[in-house]
Backbone as JSON Lines, residues from 0, in Angstrom:
{"i":0,"aa":"M","n":[31.96,13.76,-46.09],"ca":[32.34,13.11,-44.55],"c":[31.48,14.48,-43.42]}
{"i":1,"aa":"E","n":[31.74,15.36,-43.9],"ca":[31.25,16.52,-42.99],"c":[29.9,16.55,-42.86]}
{"i":2,"aa":"N","n":[29.33,16.33,-44.09],"ca":[27.62,16.13,-44.27],"c":[27.12,14.76,-43.3]}
{"i":3,"aa":"G","n":[27.83,13.8,-43.29],"ca":[27.51,12.45,-42.6],"c":[27.43,13.47,-40.87]}
{"i":4,"aa":"L","n":[28.54,13.69,-40.57],"ca":[28.53,13.9,-39.23],"c":[27.49,14.99,-38.72]}
{"i":5,"aa":"W","n":[27.38,15.91,-39.86],"ca":[26.25,17.15,-39.51],"c":[24.79,16.45,-39.48]}
{"i":6,"aa":"I","n":[24.33,15.39,-40.08],"ca":[23.28,14.57,-39.68],"c":[23.6,13.65,-38.7]}
{"i":7,"aa":"I","n":[24.5,13.05,-38.25],"ca":[24.46,12.46,-36.67],"c":[24.41,13.53,-35.76]}
{"i":8,"aa":"C","n":[25.0,14.39,-35.63],"ca":[24.98,15.34,-34.81],"c":[23.22,16.09,-34.67]}
{"i":9,"aa":"A","n":[22.53,16.33,-35.87],"ca":[21.33,16.83,-35.92],"c":[20.3,15.69,-35.55]}
{"i":10,"aa":"G","n":[20.54,14.59,-35.52],"ca":[19.94,13.78,-34.84],"c":[19.87,13.31,-33.78]}
{"i":11,"aa":"A","n":[21.42,13.51,-33.38],"ca":[21.32,12.9,-31.85],"c":[21.39,14.36,-30.67]}
{"i":12,"aa":"G","n":[21.25,15.21,-31.36],"ca":[20.36,16.64,-30.33],"c":[19.07,16.46,-29.83]}
{"i":13,"aa":"P","n":[18.1,16.24,-31.0],"ca":[16.61,15.79,-30.35],"c":[16.53,14.75,-29.78]}
{"i":14,"aa":"T","n":[17.64,13.6,-30.07],"ca":[17.0,12.29,-29.36],"c":[17.6,12.54,-27.95]}
{"i":15,"aa":"L","n":[18.79,12.95,-27.58],"ca":[19.09,13.7,-26.46],"c":[18.15,14.27,-25.69]}
{"i":16,"aa":"L","n":[17.46,15.44,-26.26],"ca":[16.41,16.31,-25.66],"c":[15.59,15.29,-25.03]}
{"i":17,"aa":"L","n":[14.74,14.6,-26.13],"ca":[13.89,13.71,-26.1],"c":[14.17,12.47,-24.42]}
{"i":18,"aa":"F","n":[15.48,12.2,-24.43],"ca":[15.97,11.43,-23.74],"c":[15.85,11.91,-22.21]}
{"i":19,"aa":"V","n":[16.22,13.26,-22.54],"ca":[16.16,14.02,-20.73],"c":[14.97,14.25,-20.73]}
{"i":20,"aa":"M","n":[14.23,15.16,-21.49],"ca":[12.41,14.93,-20.78],"c":[11.69,13.94,-20.32]}
{"i":21,"aa":"T","n":[12.1,12.76,-21.12],"ca":[11.3,11.51,-20.71],"c":[11.9,11.14,-19.01]}
{"i":22,"aa":"H","n":[13.42,11.11,-19.02],"ca":[13.79,10.82,-17.72],"c":[13.35,12.12,-16.6]}
{"i":23,"aa":"R","n":[13.2,12.96,-16.7],"ca":[12.64,14.24,-16.27],"c":[11.2,13.55,-15.36]}
{"i":24,"aa":"R","n":[10.29,13.31,-16.74],"ca":[8.91,12.98,-16.29],"c":[9.14,11.39,-15.7]}
{"i":25,"aa":"L","n":[9.64,10.56,-16.06],"ca":[9.31,9.22,-15.09],"c":[10.25,9.61,-13.74]}
{"i":26,"aa":"N","n":[10.96,10.3,-13.78],"ca":[11.45,10.64,-12.37],"c":[10.35,11.48,-11.52]}
{"i":27,"aa":"G","n":[9.91,12.35,-12.06],"ca":[8.81,13.08,-11.15],"c":[7.61,12.31,-11.18]}
{"i":28,"aa":"L","n":[7.0,11.14,-11.94],"ca":[6.08,10.28,-11.51],"c":[6.48,9.28,-10.67]}
{"i":29,"aa":"Q","n":[7.67,8.73,-10.51],"ca":[8.31,7.76,-9.61],"c":[8.2,8.75,-8.06]}
{"i":30,"aa":"K","n":[8.46,9.49,-8.0],"ca":[8.59,10.88,-6.6],"c":[7.12,10.75,-6.38]}
{"i":31,"aa":"K","n":[6.13,10.93,-6.91],"ca":[4.82,10.89,-6.51],"c":[4.21,10.03,-6.07]}
{"i":32,"aa":"T","n":[4.54,8.98,-7.06],"ca":[4.06,7.72,-6.43],"c":[4.7,7.0,-5.27]}
{"i":33,"aa":"D","n":[5.92,7.51,-5.05],"ca":[6.72,7.4,-3.78],"c":[6.0,7.64,-2.55]}
{"i":34,"aa":"R","n":[5.74,9.1,-2.87],"ca":[4.77,9.98,-1.63],"c":[3.54,9.08,-1.44]}
{"i":35,"aa":"S","n":[2.88,8.91,-2.4],"ca":[1.18,8.48,-2.2],"c":[1.24,7.28,-1.79]}
{"i":36,"aa":"F","n":[2.59,6.46,-1.78],"ca":[2.77,4.96,-1.29],"c":[2.9,5.27,0.04]}
{"i":37,"aa":"Q","n":[3.66,6.36,0.6],"ca":[4.29,6.61,2.03],"c":[2.88,6.93,2.85]}
{"i":38,"aa":"D","n":[1.7,7.86,2.08],"ca":[0.68,7.9,2.85],"c":[0.35,6.77,3.22]}
{"i":39,"aa":"V","n":[-0.18,6.06,2.15],"ca":[-1.08,4.35,2.29],"c":[-0.18,3.92,3.32]}
{"i":40,"aa":"D","n":[1.23,4.0,3.05],"ca":[1.81,3.12,4.6],"c":[1.38,3.2,5.75]}
{"i":41,"aa":"R","n":[1.2,5.0,5.95],"ca":[1.48,5.29,7.23],"c":[-0.11,5.18,7.94]}
{"i":42,"aa":"F","n":[-0.89,4.91,6.72],"ca":[-2.61,4.87,6.94],"c":[-2.55,3.15,7.53]}
{"i":43,"aa":"M","n":[-1.81,2.31,6.67],"ca":[-1.76,0.96,7.39],"c":[-1.25,0.69,8.53]}
{"i":44,"aa":"A","n":[-0.02,1.44,9.11],"ca":[0.36,1.34,10.16],"c":[-0.56,1.47,11.6]}
{"i":45,"aa":"V","n":[-1.21,2.68,11.16],"ca":[-2.5,3.28,12.05],"c":[-3.26,1.7,12.0]}
{"i":46,"aa":"C","n":[-3.75,1.39,11.22],"ca":[-4.52,0.36,10.84],"c":[-3.99,-1.04,11.83]}
{"i":47,"aa":"V","n":[-3.01,-1.17,11.39],"ca":[-2.65,-2.42,12.26],"c":[-2.37,-1.97,13.63]}
{"i":48,"aa":"N","n":[-2.07,-1.12,14.36],"ca":[-2.04,-0.52,15.62],"c":[-3.46,-0.49,16.18]}
{"i":49,"aa":"V","n":[-4.6,-0.39,15.32],"ca":[-5.63,-0.38,15.7],"c":[-6.22,-1.83,16.09]}
{"i":50,"aa":"Y","n":[-5.94,-2.37,14.9],"ca":[-6.36,-3.84,15.08],"c":[-5.5,-4.41,16.6]}
{"i":51,"aa":"G","n":[-4.38,-4.41,16.64],"ca":[-3.77,-4.49,18.0],"c":[-4.41,-4.12,19.19]}
{"i":52,"aa":"Q","n":[-5.15,-2.79,19.24],"ca":[-5.65,-2.4,19.97],"c":[-6.89,-3.49,20.38]}
{"i":53,"aa":"W","n":[-7.6,-3.58,19.28],"ca":[-8.85,-4.76,19.03],"c":[-8.97,-6.33,19.51]}
{"i":54,"aa":"A","n":[-7.55,-6.09,19.26],"ca":[-7.24,-7.59,19.51],"c":[-6.98,-8.11,20.99]}
{"i":55,"aa":"E","n":[-6.38,-6.81,21.64],"ca":[-6.23,-7.0,23.11],"c":[-7.31,-7.08,23.87]}
{"i":56,"aa":"I","n":[-8.55,-6.09,23.15],"ca":[-9.73,-6.14,23.9],"c":[-10.5,-7.65,23.79]}
{"i":57,"aa":"V","n":[-10.55,-8.34,22.65],"ca":[-10.83,-9.56,22.53],"c":[-10.46,-10.62,23.22]}
{"i":58,"aa":"A","n":[-8.9,-10.52,23.37],"ca":[-8.23,-12.0,23.88],"c":[-8.56,-11.71,25.26]}
{"i":59,"aa":"A","n":[-8.42,-10.38,26.05],"ca":[-8.78,-10.3,27.2],"c":[-10.47,-11.34,27.89]}
{"i":60,"aa":"Y","n":[-11.53,-11.1,26.63],"ca":[-12.97,-11.65,27.01],"c":[-12.77,-13.01,26.22]}
{"i":61,"aa":"D","n":[-11.94,-13.52,25.32],"ca":[-11.95,-14.76,24.46],"c":[-10.67,-15.5,24.85]}
{"i":62,"aa":"L","n":[-10.26,-16.37,25.56],"ca":[-8.91,-16.86,25.7],"c":[-8.44,-17.52,24.72]}
{"i":63,"aa":"N","n":[-9.26,-17.82,23.91],"ca":[-9.04,-18.46,22.69],"c":[-8.35,-18.0,21.75]}
{"i":64,"aa":"E","n":[-8.18,-16.85,21.83],"ca":[-7.83,-15.79,20.69],"c":[-6.76,-15.31,21.18]}
{"i":65,"aa":"Q","n":[-5.98,-16.07,22.22],"ca":[-4.72,-15.63,22.56],"c":[-3.57,-15.65,21.37]}
{"i":66,"aa":"G","n":[-3.82,-16.64,20.63],"ca":[-2.99,-16.76,19.67],"c":[-3.16,-15.55,18.55]}
{"i":67,"aa":"M","n":[-3.97,-15.33,18.19],"ca":[-4.39,-14.63,17.3],"c":[-4.0,-12.99,17.9]}
{"i":68,"aa":"L","n":[-3.79,-12.57,18.96],"ca":[-3.15,-11.6,19.47],"c":[-1.75,-11.35,19.4]}
{"i":69,"aa":"A","n":[-1.3,-12.69,19.44],"ca":[0.33,-12.48,19.38],"c":[0.53,-12.04,18.15]}
{"i":70,"aa":"E","n":[-0.01,-13.12,17.1],"ca":[0.16,-12.67,15.56],"c":[-0.03,-11.41,15.23]}
{"i":71,"aa":"I","n":[-0.9,-10.75,15.67],"ca":[-1.1,-9.33,15.37],"c":[-0.14,-8.55,16.26]}
{"i":72,"aa":"M","n":[0.68,-8.85,17.15],"ca":[1.35,-8.17,17.96],"c":[2.6,-7.91,17.49]}
{"i":73,"aa":"T","n":[2.78,-9.54,16.6],"ca":[4.14,-9.5,16.09],"c":[4.24,-8.86,14.89]}
{"i":74,"aa":"I","n":[2.95,-8.75,14.31],"ca":[3.03,-7.75,12.85],"c":[3.05,-6.21,13.24]}
{"i":75,"aa":"R","n":[2.39,-5.93,14.35],"ca":[2.72,-4.32,14.73],"c":[4.0,-4.0,14.95]}
{"i":76,"aa":"D","n":[4.88,-5.01,15.5],"ca":[6.19,-4.59,15.85],"c":[7.21,-4.75,14.67]}
{"i":77,"aa":"T","n":[6.66,-5.65,14.01],"ca":[7.43,-5.77,12.67],"c":[7.11,-4.68,11.28]}
{"i":78,"aa":"F","n":[5.68,-4.28,11.36],"ca":[5.61,-3.56,10.3],"c":[6.31,-2.62,9.61]}
{"i":79,"aa":"A","n":[6.94,-1.88,10.57],"ca":[7.65,-0.82,9.65],"c":[9.0,-1.37,9.11]}
{"i":80,"aa":"K","n":[9.4,-2.47,9.1],"ca":[10.17,-3.16,8.39],"c":[10.12,-4.07,7.33]}
{"i":81,"aa":"M","n":[8.76,-4.13,7.3],"ca":[8.32,-5.16,6.57],"c":[8.47,-4.57,4.73]}
{"i":82,"aa":"T","n":[8.66,-5.56,3.71],"ca":[8.94,-5.08,2.66],"c":[7.04,-4.93,2.0]}
{"i":83,"aa":"V","n":[7.27,-4.38,0.89],"ca":[5.58,-4.12,0.26],"c":[4.82,-5.54,0.24]}
{"i":84,"aa":"E","n":[5.58,-6.25,-0.23],"ca":[4.88,-7.69,-0.3],"c":[4.36,-8.59,0.82]}
{"i":85,"aa":"E","n":[5.53,-7.96,2.06],"ca":[5.02,-8.72,3.21],"c":[3.35,-8.12,3.65]}
{"i":86,"aa":"K","n":[3.74,-6.32,3.52],"ca":[2.54,-5.69,3.79],"c":[1.16,-6.02,3.17]}
{"i":87,"aa":"L","n":[1.39,-6.21,1.77],"ca":[0.31,-6.89,1.03],"c":[-0.47,-7.98,1.43]}
{"i":88,"aa":"R","n":[0.64,-9.11,2.02],"ca":[-0.18,-10.07,2.78],"c":[-0.56,-10.18,4.39]}
{"i":89,"aa":"V","n":[-0.19,-9.12,4.93],"ca":[-0.64,-8.54,6.18],"c":[-2.01,-8.1,5.97]}
{"i":90,"aa":"C","n":[-2.62,-7.13,4.6],"ca":[-3.65,-6.91,4.6],"c":[-4.75,-8.24,4.36]}
{"i":91,"aa":"G","n":[-4.44,-9.15,3.94],"ca":[-5.32,-10.25,4.09],"c":[-5.11,-11.26,5.28]}
{"i":92,"aa":"Q","n":[-4.2,-11.1,6.06],"ca":[-4.38,-11.29,7.21],"c":[-5.31,-10.69,8.0]}
{"i":93,"aa":"L","n":[-5.22,-9.22,8.06],"ca":[-6.4,-8.74,8.72],"c":[-7.42,-8.42,8.71]}
{"i":94,"aa":"D","n":[-8.03,-9.05,7.38],"ca":[-9.38,-9.21,7.35],"c":[-9.39,-11.08,7.67]}
{"i":95,"aa":"T","n":[-8.98,-11.75,7.64],"ca":[-9.37,-13.04,8.76],"c":[-9.41,-12.6,9.95]}
{"i":96,"aa":"F","n":[-8.38,-11.51,10.52],"ca":[-8.34,-11.45,12.02],"c":[-9.6,-10.28,12.42]}
{"i":97,"aa":"Y","n":[-10.09,-9.93,11.59],"ca":[-11.42,-9.28,11.36],"c":[-12.58,-9.97,11.74]}
{"i":98,"aa":"D","n":[-12.82,-10.93,10.81],"ca":[-13.58,-12.19,10.84],"c":[-13.67,-13.26,12.13]}
{"i":99,"aa":"R","n":[-12.43,-12.97,12.81],"ca":[-12.56,-14.09,14.0],"c":[-12.41,-12.95,15.05]}
{"i":100,"aa":"M","n":[-12.52,-11.94,15.23],"ca":[-12.72,-10.93,16.53],"c":[-14.32,-10.4,16.57]}
{"i":101,"aa":"T","n":[-14.87,-10.33,14.82],"ca":[-16.18,-10.36,15.3],"c":[-17.03,-11.82,15.55]}
{"i":102,"aa":"A","n":[-16.35,-12.82,14.88],"ca":[-16.98,-14.03,15.49],"c":[-16.77,-14.23,16.86]}
{"i":103,"aa":"S","n":[-15.62,-14.0,17.63],"ca":[-15.67,-13.82,18.95],"c":[-16.81,-13.32,19.95]}
{"i":104,"aa":"A","n":[-17.06,-11.95,19.23],"ca":[-18.16,-10.88,20.05],"c":[-19.45,-11.73,19.82]}
{"i":105,"aa":"V","n":[-19.74,-12.27,18.67],"ca":[-20.72,-13.32,18.76],"c":[-21.25,-13.89,19.78]}
{"i":106,"aa":"K","n":[-20.41,-14.91,20.03],"ca":[-20.1,-15.77,21.16],"c":[-19.92,-15.73,22.1]}
{"i":107,"aa":"C","n":[-19.47,-14.54,22.64],"ca":[-19.36,-13.87,23.99],"c":[-20.34,-12.28,23.69]}
{"i":108,"aa":"P","n":[-21.18,-12.49,24.75],"ca":[-22.13,-11.3,24.85],"c":[-21.47,-10.2,25.77]}
{"i":109,"aa":"R","n":[-20.48,-10.49,26.72],"ca":[-19.84,-9.55,27.22],"c":[-18.64,-8.54,26.32]}
{"i":110,"aa":"L","n":[-18.27,-9.2,25.42],"ca":[-16.84,-8.72,24.53],"c":[-18.35,-7.75,23.84]}
{"i":111,"aa":"R","n":[-19.29,-8.31,23.23],"ca":[-20.19,-7.67,22.12],"c":[-20.62,-6.19,23.0]}
{"i":112,"aa":"T","n":[-21.03,-6.44,24.43],"ca":[-21.31,-5.2,24.79],"c":[-20.13,-3.97,25.05]}
{"i":113,"aa":"S","n":[-19.37,-4.48,25.07],"ca":[-17.8,-4.29,25.73],"c":[-18.06,-2.55,25.36]}
{"i":114,"aa":"S","n":[-17.89,-1.44,25.83],"ca":[-17.81,-0.38,25.19],"c":[-16.58,0.23,24.44]}
{"i":115,"aa":"M","n":[-15.15,-0.42,24.94],"ca":[-14.03,-0.78,24.07],"c":[-14.28,-1.33,22.94]}
{"i":116,"aa":"Y","n":[-14.92,-2.3,22.39],"ca":[-14.73,-3.36,21.74],"c":[-15.86,-2.46,20.63]}
{"i":117,"aa":"I","n":[-16.63,-1.88,20.85],"ca":[-17.65,-1.11,20.15],"c":[-16.91,-0.19,19.65]}
{"i":118,"aa":"R","n":[-16.26,0.64,20.37],"ca":[-15.23,1.64,19.81],"c":[-14.75,1.36,18.76]}
{"i":119,"aa":"L","n":[-13.48,0.21,19.01],"ca":[-12.57,-0.1,18.28],"c":[-13.03,-0.87,17.22]}
{"i":120,"aa":"H","n":[-13.88,-1.71,16.97],"ca":[-14.87,-2.11,15.7],"c":[-15.21,-0.86,14.98]}
{"i":121,"aa":"A","n":[-15.91,-0.19,15.67],"ca":[-16.56,1.04,14.87],"c":[-15.03,1.94,14.15]}
{"i":122,"aa":"Q","n":[-14.28,1.9,14.75],"ca":[-13.15,2.5,14.47],"c":[-12.6,1.69,13.26]}
{"i":123,"aa":"V","n":[-12.57,0.34,13.19],"ca":[-12.02,-0.36,12.19],"c":[-12.45,-0.08,10.94]}
{"i":124,"aa":"D","n":[-14.13,-0.2,11.12],"ca":[-15.15,-0.33,9.88],"c":[-14.81,1.2,9.45]}
{"i":125,"aa":"E","n":[-14.82,2.23,10.24],"ca":[-14.57,3.43,9.41],"c":[-13.03,3.63,8.61]}
{"i":126,"aa":"M","n":[-12.1,3.03,9.27],"ca":[-10.75,2.54,8.21],"c":[-11.29,1.99,7.32]}
{"i":127,"aa":"I","n":[-11.8,0.66,7.15],"ca":[-12.05,0.06,6.04],"c":[-12.81,0.85,5.09]}
{"i":128,"aa":"E","n":[-13.73,1.87,5.37],"ca":[-14.19,2.84,4.53],"c":[-13.21,3.57,3.71]}
{"i":129,"aa":"Q","n":[-12.57,4.21,4.6],"ca":[-11.64,5.43,4.2],"c":[-10.31,4.64,2.95]}
{"i":130,"aa":"M","n":[-10.26,3.35,3.55],"ca":[-8.95,2.7,2.71],"c":[-8.91,3.0,1.08]}
{"i":131,"aa":"P","n":[-10.09,2.36,0.57],"ca":[-9.86,2.68,-1.04],"c":[-9.47,4.12,-1.47]}
{"i":132,"aa":"N","n":[-10.34,5.11,-0.35],"ca":[-9.79,6.65,-1.13],"c":[-8.09,6.49,-1.06]}
{"i":133,"aa":"A","n":[-7.61,6.23,0.07],"ca":[-5.96,6.1,0.21],"c":[-5.35,5.47,-0.71]}
{"i":134,"aa":"C","n":[-5.8,4.55,-1.18],"ca":[-5.22,3.15,-2.3],"c":[-5.61,3.98,-3.8]}
{"i":135,"aa":"S","n":[-6.58,4.72,-3.94],"ca":[-6.92,4.98,-5.36],"c":[-5.86,5.78,-5.91]}
{"i":136,"aa":"H","n":[-5.7,6.84,-4.89],"ca":[-4.56,8.03,-5.46],"c":[-3.15,7.28,-6.08]}
{"i":137,"aa":"Y","n":[-2.77,6.53,-5.26],"ca":[-1.69,5.54,-5.35],"c":[-1.61,5.04,-6.81]}
{"i":138,"aa":"N","n":[-3.25,3.85,-6.96],"ca":[-3.11,3.13,-8.04],"c":[-3.41,3.9,-9.28]}
{"i":139,"aa":"E","n":[-3.63,5.4,-8.85],"ca":[-4.05,6.13,-10.22],"c":[-2.62,6.75,-10.61]}
{"i":140,"aa":"L","n":[-1.47,6.89,-9.97],"ca":[0.09,7.54,-10.09],"c":[0.55,6.24,-10.35]}
{"i":141,"aa":"A","n":[0.44,5.03,-10.22],"ca":[1.34,3.99,-10.17],"c":[0.75,3.52,-11.63]}
{"i":142,"aa":"G","n":[-0.23,3.54,-11.87],"ca":[-0.85,3.14,-13.33],"c":[-0.32,4.15,-14.35]}
{"i":143,"aa":"Q","n":[-0.12,5.46,-14.02],"ca":[0.38,6.19,-15.01],"c":[1.8,6.04,-15.29]}
{"i":144,"aa":"L","n":[2.77,5.58,-14.11],"ca":[4.0,5.32,-14.45],"c":[3.97,3.91,-15.0]}
{"i":145,"aa":"N","n":[3.39,3.04,-14.89],"ca":[3.68,1.96,-15.44],"c":[2.98,1.88,-16.95]}
{"i":146,"aa":"D","n":[2.34,2.78,-16.94],"ca":[1.76,2.94,-18.57],"c":[2.94,3.71,-19.51]}
{"i":147,"aa":"E","n":[3.39,4.59,-18.73],"ca":[4.71,5.55,-19.11],"c":[6.14,4.5,-19.46]}
{"i":148,"aa":"I","n":[6.24,3.5,-18.61],"ca":[7.32,2.75,-18.64],"c":[6.91,1.93,-19.65]}
{"i":149,"aa":"S","n":[6.07,1.3,-20.14],"ca":[5.27,0.58,-21.23],"c":[5.73,1.07,-22.38]}
{"i":150,"aa":"R","n":[5.77,2.32,-22.76],"ca":[5.89,2.84,-23.86],"c":[7.12,3.65,-24.7]}
{"i":151,"aa":"F","n":[7.32,3.42,-26.07],"ca":[8.65,3.9,-26.36],"c":[8.24,5.3,-26.41]}
{"i":152,"aa":"P","n":[9.53,6.29,-26.03],"ca":[10.65,5.66,-25.5],"c":[10.88,5.53,-24.41]}
{"i":153,"aa":"A","n":[9.79,6.03,-23.37],"ca":[10.38,5.53,-22.13],"c":[10.71,4.28,-21.53]}
{"i":154,"aa":"N","n":[10.4,3.17,-22.13],"ca":[11.13,2.13,-21.95],"c":[12.26,1.85,-21.68]}
{"i":155,"aa":"M","n":[12.91,2.66,-23.11],"ca":[14.21,2.47,-22.93],"c":[15.12,3.27,-21.93]}
{"i":156,"aa":"T","n":[14.46,4.52,-21.67],"ca":[15.06,5.41,-20.4],"c":[14.5,4.55,-18.88]}
{"i":157,"aa":"A","n":[13.53,4.04,-18.89],"ca":[13.65,3.05,-17.36],"c":[14.87,2.11,-17.66]}
{"i":158,"aa":"L","n":[14.77,1.03,-18.69],"ca":[16.0,0.6,-18.94],"c":[17.16,0.63,-18.23]}
{"i":159,"aa":"L","n":[17.46,2.01,-19.05],"ca":[19.03,2.75,-18.46],"c":[18.75,2.75,-17.2]}
{"i":160,"aa":"F","n":[17.65,3.5,-16.66],"ca":[18.15,3.73,-15.44],"c":[17.5,3.35,-14.09]}
{"i":161,"aa":"G","n":[16.97,2.23,-14.53],"ca":[16.35,1.32,-13.45],"c":[15.06,1.61,-12.91]}
{"i":162,"aa":"F","n":[14.24,2.51,-13.76],"ca":[12.79,2.57,-13.17],"c":[12.03,1.26,-13.57]}
{"i":163,"aa":"E","n":[11.41,0.94,-12.07],"ca":[10.64,-0.44,-12.25],"c":[8.93,-0.28,-12.26]}
{"i":164,"aa":"K","n":[8.46,-0.86,-12.83],"ca":[6.87,-0.76,-12.85],"c":[6.59,-0.9,-11.24]}
{"i":165,"aa":"K","n":[5.17,-0.24,-10.56],"ca":[5.19,-0.17,-9.8],"c":[3.55,-1.47,-9.17]}
{"i":166,"aa":"E","n":[3.67,-2.08,-8.2],"ca":[2.78,-3.07,-8.02],"c":[1.6,-2.24,-7.58]}
{"i":167,"aa":"L","n":[0.4,-2.63,-8.58],"ca":[-0.96,-1.66,-7.82],"c":[-1.49,-2.2,-6.78]}
{"i":168,"aa":"L","n":[-2.32,-1.93,-5.7],"ca":[-2.76,-2.15,-4.54],"c":[-4.48,-2.68,-5.12]}
{"i":169,"aa":"T","n":[-4.45,-4.26,-4.64],"ca":[-5.71,-4.76,-5.14],"c":[-6.57,-4.99,-3.97]}
{"i":170,"aa":"G","n":[-8.13,-4.48,-4.54],"ca":[-9.08,-4.77,-3.42],"c":[-9.27,-5.96,-3.02]}
{"i":171,"aa":"S","n":[-9.27,-6.16,-1.58],"ca":[-10.14,-7.29,-0.68],"c":[-11.15,-7.43,-0.9]}
{"i":172,"aa":"E","n":[-10.91,-9.08,-0.96],"ca":[-12.39,-9.63,-1.2],"c":[-13.69,-9.59,0.05]}
{"i":173,"aa":"K","n":[-13.17,-9.53,0.98],"ca":[-14.02,-9.3,2.1],"c":[-14.71,-8.05,2.2]}
{"i":174,"aa":"S","n":[-13.89,-7.29,2.31],"ca":[-14.35,-5.46,2.56],"c":[-14.25,-4.53,1.58]}
{"i":175,"aa":"D","n":[-13.53,-5.25,0.41],"ca":[-13.46,-3.94,-0.58],"c":[-12.52,-3.13,-0.28]}
{"i":176,"aa":"I","n":[-11.5,-3.24,0.79],"ca":[-10.54,-2.66,0.84],"c":[-9.49,-2.53,-0.21]}
{"i":177,"aa":"S","n":[-8.49,-1.73,-0.29],"ca":[-7.62,-2.23,-1.16],"c":[-6.2,-2.52,-0.06]}
{"i":178,"aa":"A","n":[-5.38,-3.27,-0.69],"ca":[-4.29,-3.64,0.34],"c":[-3.0,-2.94,-0.53]}
{"i":179,"aa":"I","n":[-2.02,-2.95,1.06],"ca":[-0.57,-2.28,0.79],"c":[0.12,-3.7,0.28]}
């Protein structure tokens, strides 16, 4: 009887140690991933604000785009309260707005030559170029977390403590930016 108890205790100790180490590793990855997503989220909030300013200029010259301006202003006002899934949808909408605003400039020469339009368009283009860098770090960390959660024994630890896989940010068709 004593030998059986000794064997159980000898097996339980390393198992508990493995469990604790796995929890710490998952917790650390989760925190890093969350911090990285916050950076992407702040970047996207700035993008939404710049798109709002750009839309104001476009709508001032092209009255047919007043509806787009209203949509962007609604997004800008509610962005902080949006879920991750809603923010991912916003990224697709920003691509559509980009196309609409550049199309307005093509048909309206005064808009196309406006210094404010040119400045904001350049700022948006620069942000589009920077976006993949902001998202790649998050995707790397989220991928590591997802891989860990998929393997034994971390999958059991994740199940017990509620760790969930993170959604990776995917590239946009139009501009190859990564979405939130």
